[in-house]
Every structure is written in C-alpha cells, then in structure tokens.
Amino acid sequence: MDHFLYRDGALFAEDVAIADIAATVGTPFYVYSTATLERHYQLFQQALEGLPHLICYAMKANSNLAVVRTLGRLGAGMDVVSVGEYLKARAAGVPGERIVFSGVGKTADEMRVALEGGIRQFNVESEPELHALNAVAVSLGKRAPITIRVNPDVDAKTHEKIATGKKENKFGIPISRARAVYATAAALPGIEVVGADVHIGSQLTDLEPFAQAYLKVAELTRQLRADGHDIRRLDLGGGLGIPYERTNGAPPLPMDYGAVIRRTLGDLGCEIEIEPGRLIAGNAGLLVSAVIYVKSGEDRDFLIVDSAMNDLVRPSMYGSHHDIVPVVEPAAGIELRPYDVVGPICESGDTFAKQRLLPPLGAGDLIAFRSAGAYGAVMASEYNSRPLVPEVLVRGDQFGVIRPRPSYEEMINRDSIPQWL
Ligand code: LLP
C-alpha cells in the first residue's frame, strides 16, 4: 500500500495534490511520500520483532538527505557502498555505529574515512580487501569490525543484471572458501570478526532463494563458531521485490520474509541485519511528467513526455515495467487506447513503455510513473544536457523541495574551459 491515491478525481501524494506540486515546481519531478517510507520501514520492524535486529536501509536506492533523515529518525541503520553515501548518512544525522559498509571495491581512502568517523562494520568481499583494510586499521591504531560476504551460489531468479549470488557474479567469497578466509582474518591485528554477510540479488519475488542462501549461512555460522570465531551478527542483505505491476500478482510480504529468517537462522542467537532498499523507497515515489506532444505515427500513437531515460533509466536499462497513471483520474468506463510512451532523447531506447493502455491524453496533461522512488533519481544523469530532475518530499499536507532543479547556468558552469583553449 502507498499514499498516492485519487481524491475527487485528482491524484494526491498524501494530502497534497500532485497538480499543485507541478504548478509550483514545474515538471518533471520526483515526489516521495513520508508516510509510505515510514510504513515500509515499520513493516520490516514488525517482521523481525522479537529478534535482535537492525534494518540498514540500502541508500543506493534513494540517497536524498531528506529520505535518509526520515528513516534515520525512526532508528534505521544504513547500508552504504561508497564514502559518498557514508558522508551523506552522517550528514543526515545517522551515527556511525548504525552504518554498514558494503561493496566490492572500497578504496583505502574510503576505509580510512569510515574507520575514523565511526562504522558498525565493513562487509568484506575479497582477500585483497581484507588485507587493505587491515593495513588501514593498523595505521590508525584501530581494529576494523568486519563480516565476510559469502557467495552462496544460489540462483535468485531475478533479472541477470541484478542477481549477485551466483559463482559467476563478482560478489563475495565462495562459501566453500569462507572458513579459510575467516582464519586469515582472525590472525590479522587490525581486524575484528563480528559476523557474516550475504546478499543474493535484488527484486526477488520468490522466497525460496532467500531460504536456500540463509540455510547455507546458518550452516557456515555453526562451522565458524566451532572454529572459534565470534559470529554474533548476520547481515542478510536486501532484495525483497515490490509489485511494479499492480495487475500482476504480489511478491511476498516482509512478514513472510521475516518468517524465512526466523525459520532458517532464528535459533542462532545472532543479531540480524537486513539491507532493504527497493521495498522501502520504491513504491514511496512517483516521477511526474507532462505530455509535450501526441504524435501519430504510421501504426501507433506516441506520447512524447518531458521526462526521459536520463531521468528514469530502468525501462531502457533493464526493460523494467513502471505503471503509468494520469494525474487526472479517468472517468469511469472511458475507452483506453494504446500509446508508446517516450521521452525527448535522441535514441529509440528512450522508451518508457510500448503500447501502454491509457485514457486519451493531450499536450499539457500530467502523468505519473509509479514505483519510481528507488533507483530512479539516484540513477539519473544529465544526458542530452537535461538538468537533473528535482525531488520533493510530502508529509501530510506539506511538501518541500528536497533537491532543487539546477538552473541551466549551474549546469553549464560545472564544466570549465582550460586556459589554453
Ligand atoms: N545490499 C546490497 C549489498 C546490495 O547490493 C543491494 C542492491 C541492496 C542491499 C539493496 O537491494 P534492494 O533491497 O534494493 O533490492 N539498479 C537496479 C537495482 C540494483 C541493486 C543493487 N544492489 C534496479 O534499478 O533495479
């Protein structure tokens, strides 16, 4: 459930009319709902109730400071994958002891910033990284708390570009080698082993791969403890999928996911960490856009809108589906017609949807792409010299611009021309 509903024929974000935001901010823009973000966080809290746990929101899904602060204020931890995300989490008020640092390519500089600033743990993904972290920690006179991310070789049954738990993927250490790597870690003076970590992919719509991976982690935990390691935390990654198509069944709920965690790992007495991104932010956001032209092609009508693949890249990058809804509610019984919904960018890949059934629309009409709160604004670029789309946060009957639209001047002035040119 989200808080983007029609009221008296107009689409609202909580108690704010989308058309009112459009009139103030201009189109296109992203809009997020505080109540939806909070609700999704609470669903995970309820799912893990009774187990010691920390929900570390995966900031890569949406790292706007206001979104991070909204969740941080509820007590959320953060999963970061760059020093940029680490510094944003801190700027949003999240303490270091609630931040976990993931990613296959952490640099020594990034490690140093996090170790000096305070960090809950590093999720280490390779032996070279382990040694690099040890060296940084020793140079600072510290011990770095770590888990090792294991690759359980489980098929997450999701899009190949976002599956991470198979042996052909670049992530983690093969689970078969884990005991040897833990032995190495335990012998390093700058390293303190605190747990284990796994993340098998994103937009999972089946719980079975989670169960398979978590059973392997449970077995590994027992072995590692027998080897003398103090495995007290298990980071189980993110990945629970969301319903992108309202008409196409629903993925499992956080409560069902929580039941899998309890069943597979609940008896180990470990503190559980999870790193959900998409499920918290995805359906808490819309990309709102205006129709520029309706163009009749030879065999189809094109809806040319003012947002494009640079603003929301998921459809062209992964072939993903985003529901599209008109901001003015269509009259009951109105006949829908098929449109190809496209942006202004000069390549055919700039297509949001083909032959999408929508009510008749004309120039100036507003539409909204649903499920755009995760991996939307964060993946945007200025391709075609289109300034980044602004972001707006709604809470109840108030809204605030949480990232303004850059002016053309700002965009142009970010480049510089060398003296010799
Ligand atoms: N933890 C780790 C280590 C991750 O790599 C990811 C996502 C997450 C947590 C959060 O997963 P989530 O709960 O959001 O599924 N750009 C793609 C998604 C890439 C996900 C990468 N890693 C998309 O637009 O679908």
Short mmCIF file of C-alpha atoms and ligand atoms in Angstrom, two decimals:
data_model
loop_
_atom_site.label_atom_id
_atom_site.label_comp_id
_atom_site.label_asym_id
_atom_site.label_seq_id
_atom_site.Cartn_x
_atom_site.Cartn_y
_atom_site.Cartn_z
CA MET A 1 0.00 0.00 0.00
CA ASP A 2 1.18 3.53 -0.69
CA HIS A 3 -0.21 7.02 -0.21
CA PHE A 4 -0.68 8.03 -3.85
CA LEU A 5 -4.43 7.90 -4.33
CA TYR A 6 -7.10 9.71 -6.30
CA ARG A 7 -9.33 12.11 -4.40
CA ASP A 8 -12.25 13.71 -6.16
CA GLY A 9 -10.71 12.84 -9.49
CA ALA A 10 -7.20 14.14 -8.80
CA LEU A 11 -4.03 12.24 -7.87
CA PHE A 12 -2.69 13.10 -4.43
CA ALA A 13 0.52 12.37 -2.56
CA GLU A 14 -0.82 12.02 0.99
CA ASP A 15 -2.81 15.27 1.41
CA VAL A 16 -1.13 17.23 -1.36
CA ALA A 17 -2.47 17.37 -4.91
CA ILE A 18 0.18 16.37 -7.45
CA ALA A 19 -1.06 19.13 -9.75
CA ASP A 20 -0.31 21.70 -7.02
CA ILE A 21 3.29 20.49 -6.75
CA ALA A 22 3.59 20.60 -10.54
CA ALA A 23 2.33 24.19 -10.56
CA THR A 24 4.99 25.20 -8.00
CA VAL A 25 7.97 23.09 -9.06
CA GLY A 26 7.35 22.54 -12.78
CA THR A 27 7.68 19.18 -14.48
CA PRO A 28 9.24 16.69 -14.46
CA PHE A 29 9.86 15.99 -10.76
CA TYR A 30 10.15 13.11 -8.33
CA VAL A 31 7.82 13.11 -5.36
CA TYR A 32 8.15 10.90 -2.27
CA SER A 33 5.67 10.15 0.49
CA THR A 34 6.92 10.21 4.07
CA ALA A 35 4.05 8.04 5.31
CA THR A 36 4.88 5.37 2.74
CA LEU A 37 8.59 5.38 3.55
CA GLU A 38 7.79 5.08 7.25
CA ARG A 39 5.20 2.38 6.71
CA HIS A 40 7.59 0.22 4.72
CA TYR A 41 10.28 0.57 7.38
CA GLN A 42 7.77 -0.40 10.06
CA LEU A 43 6.73 -3.49 8.08
CA PHE A 44 10.29 -4.79 8.38
CA GLN A 45 10.37 -3.85 12.07
CA GLN A 46 7.23 -5.91 12.64
CA ALA A 47 8.59 -8.76 10.55
CA LEU A 48 11.66 -9.04 12.77
CA GLU A 49 10.01 -8.21 16.08
CA GLY A 50 11.40 -10.27 18.93
CA LEU A 51 14.69 -10.96 17.15
CA PRO A 52 17.60 -8.64 17.94
CA HIS A 53 17.97 -6.75 14.67
CA LEU A 54 18.92 -3.59 12.79
CA ILE A 55 17.33 -2.55 9.50
CA CYS A 56 20.07 -0.93 7.45
CA TYR A 57 18.35 0.90 4.60
CA ALA A 58 20.32 0.44 1.36
CA MET A 59 21.00 4.06 0.49
CA LYS A 60 21.79 3.27 -3.11
CA ALA A 61 18.03 3.03 -3.71
CA ASN A 62 17.46 6.67 -2.83
CA SER A 63 20.12 8.66 -1.04
CA ASN A 64 18.44 12.04 -0.81
CA LEU A 65 19.36 13.52 2.60
CA ALA A 66 15.72 14.10 3.50
CA VAL A 67 14.81 10.48 2.73
CA VAL A 68 17.80 9.25 4.74
CA ARG A 69 16.90 11.53 7.63
CA THR A 70 13.26 10.37 7.55
CA LEU A 71 14.38 6.78 8.01
CA GLY A 72 17.29 7.57 10.31
CA ARG A 73 14.92 9.34 12.71
CA LEU A 74 12.99 6.09 13.07
CA GLY A 75 16.17 4.37 14.19
CA ALA A 76 17.16 2.85 10.86
CA GLY A 77 20.75 1.97 10.17
CA MET A 78 22.24 2.50 6.70
CA ASP A 79 23.95 0.24 4.20
CA VAL A 80 26.43 2.34 2.23
CA VAL A 81 28.59 1.39 -0.75
CA SER A 82 30.79 4.45 -1.13
CA VAL A 83 32.32 7.12 1.03
CA GLY A 84 29.86 9.49 -0.63
CA GLU A 85 26.95 7.52 0.80
CA TYR A 86 28.75 7.27 4.15
CA LEU A 87 29.17 11.03 4.34
CA LYS A 88 25.56 11.59 3.27
CA ALA A 89 24.34 9.25 6.01
CA ARG A 90 26.37 11.17 8.57
CA ALA A 91 25.16 14.50 7.18
CA ALA A 92 21.59 13.24 7.57
CA GLY A 93 22.29 12.52 11.24
CA VAL A 94 22.86 8.76 11.24
CA PRO A 95 25.58 7.74 13.73
CA GLY A 96 28.49 5.65 12.55
CA GLU A 97 27.54 2.71 14.76
CA ARG A 98 24.43 2.24 12.65
CA ILE A 99 26.25 2.25 9.28
CA VAL A 100 27.47 -0.88 7.48
CA PHE A 101 29.86 -0.50 4.55
CA SER A 102 29.30 -2.89 1.61
CA GLY A 103 30.76 -3.07 -1.88
CA VAL A 104 33.44 -4.93 -3.83
CA GLY A 105 35.78 -2.02 -4.43
CA LYS A 106 36.24 0.00 -1.26
CA THR A 107 39.42 2.05 -1.51
CA ALA A 108 41.89 2.63 1.31
CA ASP A 109 40.80 6.28 1.43
CA GLU A 110 37.17 5.25 1.86
CA MET A 111 38.10 2.79 4.60
CA ARG A 112 40.05 5.46 6.43
CA VAL A 113 37.17 7.95 6.42
CA ALA A 114 34.74 5.35 7.75
CA LEU A 115 37.14 4.00 10.38
CA GLU A 116 37.97 7.46 11.65
CA GLY A 117 34.39 8.64 11.54
CA GLY A 118 32.89 5.53 13.13
CA ILE A 119 31.43 2.47 11.47
CA ARG A 120 29.40 -0.53 12.59
CA GLN A 121 31.15 -2.97 10.27
CA PHE A 122 32.73 -3.45 6.89
CA ASN A 123 31.26 -6.24 4.78
CA VAL A 124 34.47 -7.51 3.20
CA GLU A 125 34.22 -9.06 -0.24
CA SER A 126 37.71 -10.34 -1.04
CA GLU A 127 41.05 -11.26 0.46
CA PRO A 128 42.88 -8.28 -1.08
CA GLU A 129 40.26 -6.03 0.51
CA LEU A 130 40.76 -7.75 3.85
CA HIS A 131 44.48 -7.05 3.76
CA ALA A 132 43.96 -3.46 2.62
CA LEU A 133 41.53 -2.85 5.48
CA ASN A 134 43.92 -4.43 7.96
CA ALA A 135 46.69 -2.10 6.81
CA VAL A 136 44.48 0.99 7.13
CA ALA A 137 43.26 -0.05 10.58
CA VAL A 138 46.78 -0.78 11.83
CA SER A 139 47.98 2.60 10.55
CA LEU A 140 45.22 4.26 12.58
CA GLY A 141 45.82 2.11 15.65
CA LYS A 142 42.33 0.64 15.33
CA ARG A 143 40.64 -2.68 14.73
CA ALA A 144 38.09 -2.75 11.93
CA PRO A 145 34.92 -4.73 12.70
CA ILE A 146 34.15 -6.99 9.77
CA THR A 147 31.86 -9.59 8.33
CA ILE A 148 32.84 -11.52 5.25
CA ARG A 149 30.34 -11.53 2.44
CA VAL A 150 29.92 -15.06 1.24
CA ASN A 151 28.64 -16.01 -2.18
CA PRO A 152 26.33 -18.97 -1.62
CA ASP A 153 25.95 -19.85 -5.34
CA VAL A 154 22.17 -19.59 -5.25
CA ASP A 155 20.02 -18.57 -8.21
CA ALA A 156 17.98 -15.56 -7.09
CA LYS A 157 15.65 -15.95 -10.09
CA THR A 158 15.73 -12.27 -10.91
CA HIS A 159 16.97 -10.06 -13.77
CA GLU A 160 20.53 -11.10 -14.67
CA LYS A 161 21.88 -7.57 -14.16
CA ILE A 162 20.81 -7.51 -10.51
CA ALA A 163 21.50 -11.12 -9.47
CA THR A 164 24.57 -11.30 -7.23
CA GLY A 165 24.63 -14.68 -5.52
CA LYS A 166 25.89 -16.98 -8.29
CA LYS A 167 29.51 -18.00 -8.59
CA GLU A 168 29.85 -16.19 -11.91
CA ASN A 169 28.98 -12.88 -10.19
CA LYS A 170 31.71 -10.58 -8.88
CA PHE A 171 30.36 -10.53 -5.33
CA GLY A 172 31.55 -12.14 -2.11
CA ILE A 173 33.86 -15.01 -1.34
CA PRO A 174 32.82 -18.51 -2.43
CA ILE A 175 31.16 -20.07 0.59
CA SER A 176 33.42 -23.11 0.18
CA ARG A 177 36.47 -20.87 0.88
CA ALA A 178 34.90 -18.96 3.74
CA ARG A 179 36.47 -20.90 6.62
CA ALA A 180 39.97 -20.37 5.24
CA VAL A 181 39.39 -16.65 4.77
CA TYR A 182 37.95 -16.30 8.27
CA ALA A 183 41.07 -18.00 9.62
CA THR A 184 43.19 -15.43 7.77
CA ALA A 185 41.03 -12.59 9.08
CA ALA A 186 41.26 -13.77 12.68
CA ALA A 187 45.05 -13.64 12.52
CA LEU A 188 45.20 -10.01 11.34
CA PRO A 189 45.86 -7.45 14.09
CA GLY A 190 43.70 -4.72 12.54
CA ILE A 191 40.65 -6.92 12.02
CA GLU A 192 37.88 -7.94 14.39
CA VAL A 193 35.48 -10.60 13.08
CA VAL A 194 31.91 -9.84 14.17
CA GLY A 195 29.74 -11.83 11.79
CA ALA A 196 28.90 -12.98 8.30
CA ASP A 197 27.14 -11.36 5.34
CA VAL A 198 25.20 -12.45 2.27
CA HIS A 199 23.20 -10.64 -0.44
CA ILE A 200 21.96 -12.63 -3.39
CA GLY A 201 20.24 -10.07 -5.58
CA SER A 202 17.51 -7.51 -5.97
CA GLN A 203 13.81 -7.58 -6.91
CA LEU A 204 13.37 -11.16 -5.71
CA THR A 205 9.77 -12.25 -5.99
CA ASP A 206 10.24 -15.75 -4.58
CA LEU A 207 11.33 -16.54 -1.01
CA GLU A 208 12.93 -19.88 -1.86
CA PRO A 209 16.33 -18.44 -2.93
CA PHE A 210 16.50 -16.47 0.34
CA ALA A 211 15.75 -19.66 2.29
CA GLN A 212 18.44 -21.59 0.40
CA ALA A 213 21.05 -18.90 0.97
CA TYR A 214 20.16 -18.41 4.64
CA LEU A 215 20.34 -22.15 5.35
CA LYS A 216 23.85 -22.15 3.92
CA VAL A 217 24.75 -19.18 6.11
CA ALA A 218 23.32 -20.97 9.17
CA GLU A 219 25.48 -24.00 8.48
CA LEU A 220 28.52 -21.80 7.93
CA THR A 221 27.84 -19.94 11.18
CA ARG A 222 27.92 -23.20 13.12
CA GLN A 223 31.19 -24.21 11.46
CA LEU A 224 32.78 -20.82 12.05
CA ARG A 225 31.78 -20.88 15.70
CA ALA A 226 33.27 -24.34 16.02
CA ASP A 227 36.44 -22.87 14.50
CA GLY A 228 36.46 -20.36 17.35
CA HIS A 229 35.08 -17.22 15.64
CA ASP A 230 32.67 -14.96 17.47
CA ILE A 231 29.88 -14.83 14.88
CA ARG A 232 27.38 -12.58 16.59
CA ARG A 233 25.84 -10.70 13.67
CA LEU A 234 24.37 -11.91 10.42
CA ASP A 235 23.84 -9.38 7.64
CA LEU A 236 21.30 -10.91 5.25
CA GLY A 237 21.39 -8.23 2.54
CA GLY A 238 18.39 -6.73 0.80
CA GLY A 239 16.49 -7.79 -2.26
CA LEU A 240 12.84 -8.33 -1.40
CA GLY A 241 10.88 -7.38 -4.52
CA ILE A 242 7.99 -4.97 -4.94
CA PRO A 243 4.86 -5.08 -7.10
CA TYR A 244 5.74 -2.99 -10.16
CA GLU A 245 2.61 -4.15 -11.98
CA ARG A 246 -0.47 -3.83 -9.89
CA THR A 247 -2.30 -6.27 -12.12
CA ASN A 248 0.35 -8.96 -11.96
CA GLY A 249 0.18 -10.67 -8.56
CA ALA A 250 2.05 -9.57 -5.46
CA PRO A 251 5.52 -10.56 -4.28
CA PRO A 252 5.90 -11.97 -0.76
CA LEU A 253 5.38 -9.58 2.14
CA PRO A 254 8.06 -8.53 4.63
CA MET A 255 6.21 -10.63 7.24
CA ASP A 256 6.68 -13.78 5.11
CA TYR A 257 10.32 -12.83 4.56
CA GLY A 258 10.72 -12.42 8.33
CA ALA A 259 9.30 -15.92 8.80
CA VAL A 260 12.00 -17.30 6.48
CA ILE A 261 14.67 -15.57 8.55
CA ARG A 262 13.25 -17.00 11.78
CA ARG A 263 12.95 -20.48 10.32
CA THR A 264 16.45 -20.61 8.84
CA LEU A 265 18.54 -18.57 11.28
CA GLY A 266 16.33 -17.67 14.22
CA ASP A 267 17.87 -20.17 16.63
CA LEU A 268 21.47 -18.96 16.29
CA GLY A 269 21.16 -16.11 18.76
CA CYS A 270 22.70 -13.68 16.29
CA GLU A 271 21.75 -10.08 15.80
CA ILE A 272 20.10 -9.92 12.39
CA GLU A 273 20.84 -7.10 9.95
CA ILE A 274 18.95 -6.63 6.72
CA GLU A 275 19.62 -4.13 3.95
CA PRO A 276 16.35 -3.41 2.14
CA GLY A 277 16.36 -0.55 -0.36
CA ARG A 278 13.74 -1.01 -3.03
CA LEU A 279 10.96 -2.20 -0.76
CA ILE A 280 11.29 0.86 1.45
CA ALA A 281 11.68 3.54 -1.21
CA GLY A 282 10.33 2.07 -4.47
CA ASN A 283 6.62 2.50 -4.04
CA ALA A 284 7.13 5.61 -1.94
CA GLY A 285 7.92 7.65 -5.06
CA LEU A 286 6.50 8.84 -8.36
CA LEU A 287 8.10 10.53 -11.33
CA VAL A 288 5.62 13.14 -12.53
CA SER A 289 5.85 14.29 -16.09
CA ALA A 290 3.86 16.34 -18.61
CA VAL A 291 2.86 15.38 -22.13
CA ILE A 292 4.61 17.59 -24.70
CA TYR A 293 3.07 16.18 -27.86
CA VAL A 294 0.89 13.37 -29.01
CA LYS A 295 2.37 12.26 -32.30
CA SER A 296 0.52 9.94 -34.61
CA GLY A 297 2.88 7.51 -36.30
CA GLU A 298 2.05 5.20 -39.16
CA ASP A 299 0.81 2.40 -36.95
CA ARG A 300 0.84 3.84 -33.45
CA ASP A 301 0.50 6.95 -31.32
CA PHE A 302 3.48 8.28 -29.42
CA LEU A 303 3.04 10.08 -26.15
CA ILE A 304 6.11 12.33 -26.02
CA VAL A 305 6.63 13.37 -22.41
CA ASP A 306 9.07 15.77 -20.76
CA SER A 307 10.94 13.15 -18.75
CA ALA A 308 13.34 10.77 -20.41
CA MET A 309 15.71 7.86 -19.97
CA ASN A 310 18.20 10.18 -18.27
CA ASP A 311 15.65 10.83 -15.52
CA LEU A 312 14.39 7.26 -15.06
CA VAL A 313 16.69 4.78 -16.77
CA ARG A 314 15.17 1.50 -15.55
CA PRO A 315 12.89 0.82 -18.53
CA SER A 316 15.65 1.30 -21.09
CA MET A 317 18.37 -0.32 -18.96
CA TYR A 318 16.54 -3.40 -17.68
CA GLY A 319 13.36 -3.40 -19.75
CA SER A 320 11.52 -2.73 -16.47
CA HIS A 321 7.84 -2.01 -16.22
CA HIS A 322 6.56 1.07 -14.39
CA ASP A 323 2.84 1.59 -14.10
CA ILE A 324 1.81 4.91 -15.64
CA VAL A 325 -1.23 6.75 -14.34
CA PRO A 326 -2.83 10.02 -15.41
CA VAL A 327 -2.87 12.71 -12.72
CA VAL A 328 -6.49 13.48 -13.56
CA GLU A 329 -8.48 10.35 -12.80
CA PRO A 330 -10.04 8.93 -15.96
CA ALA A 331 -13.82 8.90 -16.00
CA ALA A 332 -15.33 5.51 -15.26
CA GLY A 333 -15.81 3.42 -18.39
CA ILE A 334 -13.63 5.64 -20.59
CA GLU A 335 -12.10 3.74 -23.50
CA LEU A 336 -8.36 3.21 -23.13
CA ARG A 337 -6.02 3.46 -26.10
CA PRO A 338 -2.50 2.16 -26.69
CA TYR A 339 0.39 4.61 -26.62
CA ASP A 340 4.13 4.27 -26.91
CA VAL A 341 5.31 6.49 -24.05
CA VAL A 342 8.64 8.06 -24.99
CA GLY A 343 10.96 10.87 -23.90
CA PRO A 344 12.64 13.60 -25.96
CA ILE A 345 16.11 11.99 -26.05
CA CYS A 346 17.61 11.23 -29.42
CA GLU A 347 17.68 7.46 -29.34
CA SER A 348 14.96 4.88 -29.68
CA GLY A 349 16.00 3.36 -26.35
CA ASP A 350 14.35 6.37 -24.76
CA THR A 351 11.09 4.50 -24.45
CA PHE A 352 9.23 4.05 -21.16
CA ALA A 353 6.51 1.75 -22.42
CA LYS A 354 5.20 0.31 -25.66
CA GLN A 355 1.51 0.04 -26.49
CA ARG A 356 0.51 1.02 -22.96
CA LEU A 357 -3.22 1.37 -22.46
CA LEU A 358 -4.08 4.83 -21.17
CA PRO A 359 -7.07 7.14 -21.37
CA PRO A 360 -6.85 9.69 -24.20
CA LEU A 361 -4.22 12.29 -23.31
CA GLY A 362 -3.18 15.59 -24.83
CA ALA A 363 -0.40 18.15 -24.62
CA GLY A 364 0.00 19.55 -21.11
CA ASP A 365 -1.65 16.61 -19.36
CA LEU A 366 0.25 15.23 -16.38
CA ILE A 367 1.14 11.58 -15.92
CA ALA A 368 2.96 9.76 -13.14
CA PHE A 369 5.34 6.80 -13.33
CA ARG A 370 4.73 4.72 -10.26
CA SER A 371 7.29 2.75 -8.23
CA ALA A 372 9.95 5.31 -9.07
CA GLY A 373 11.18 6.06 -5.54
CA ALA A 374 14.00 3.51 -5.69
CA TYR A 375 16.72 3.51 -8.35
CA GLY A 376 15.07 6.49 -10.02
CA ALA A 377 16.60 9.85 -9.10
CA VAL A 378 19.83 8.19 -7.95
CA MET A 379 20.47 6.74 -11.40
CA ALA A 380 19.64 9.93 -13.27
CA SER A 381 22.14 11.74 -15.46
CA GLU A 382 22.32 14.94 -17.46
CA TYR A 383 22.45 13.12 -20.79
CA ASN A 384 21.38 15.44 -23.63
CA SER A 385 22.25 18.32 -21.25
CA ARG A 386 18.98 17.90 -19.43
CA PRO A 387 19.31 19.22 -15.85
CA LEU A 388 18.65 16.67 -13.10
CA VAL A 389 15.00 16.42 -12.11
CA PRO A 390 14.08 17.99 -8.76
CA GLU A 391 12.88 15.93 -5.82
CA VAL A 392 10.00 16.74 -3.49
CA LEU A 393 9.05 15.20 -0.16
CA VAL A 394 5.47 15.23 1.09
CA ARG A 395 4.41 14.80 4.68
CA GLY A 396 0.70 15.09 5.37
CA ASP A 397 -0.46 18.36 3.86
CA GLN A 398 3.02 19.85 3.48
CA PHE A 399 5.66 19.42 0.85
CA GLY A 400 9.24 20.55 0.48
CA VAL A 401 11.70 20.60 -2.38
CA ILE A 402 14.48 18.32 -1.17
CA ARG A 403 16.62 18.82 -4.25
CA PRO A 404 16.01 21.84 -6.46
CA ARG A 405 16.16 21.75 -10.22
CA PRO A 406 19.56 23.13 -11.25
CA SER A 407 19.42 26.19 -13.47
CA TYR A 408 20.92 25.97 -16.93
CA GLU A 409 23.60 28.34 -15.73
CA GLU A 410 24.57 26.00 -12.88
CA MET A 411 24.70 23.11 -15.27
CA ILE A 412 26.86 24.98 -17.76
CA ASN A 413 29.18 26.35 -15.08
CA ARG A 414 30.07 22.92 -13.81
CA ASP A 415 32.21 22.48 -16.90
CA SER A 416 35.29 24.58 -17.38
CA ILE A 417 37.34 25.53 -20.38
CA PRO A 418 41.14 25.25 -19.91
CA GLN A 419 43.21 28.40 -20.33
CA TRP A 420 44.90 27.07 -23.45
CA LEU A 421 41.63 26.65 -25.30
N1 LLP B 1 22.62 -4.77 -0.14
C1 LLP B 1 23.50 -4.91 -1.15
C2 LLP B 1 24.84 -5.40 -0.84
C3 LLP B 1 23.11 -4.58 -2.47
O1 LLP B 1 23.98 -4.74 -3.46
C4 LLP B 1 21.80 -4.12 -2.73
C5 LLP B 1 21.37 -3.77 -4.08
C6 LLP B 1 20.92 -3.97 -1.64
C7 LLP B 1 21.36 -4.32 -0.36
C8 LLP B 1 19.53 -3.46 -1.79
O2 LLP B 1 18.73 -4.29 -2.57
P1 LLP B 1 17.17 -3.98 -2.69
O3 LLP B 1 16.54 -4.25 -1.35
O4 LLP B 1 17.02 -2.56 -3.08
O5 LLP B 1 16.71 -4.91 -3.74
N2 LLP B 1 19.56 -0.51 -10.13
C9 LLP B 1 18.83 -1.77 -10.02
C10 LLP B 1 18.97 -2.38 -8.65
C11 LLP B 1 20.39 -2.65 -8.22
C12 LLP B 1 20.51 -3.24 -6.85
C13 LLP B 1 21.93 -3.36 -6.44
N3 LLP B 1 22.17 -3.82 -5.09
C14 LLP B 1 17.38 -1.53 -10.39
O6 LLP B 1 17.02 -0.42 -10.75
O7 LLP B 1 16.59 -2.49 -10.39
#
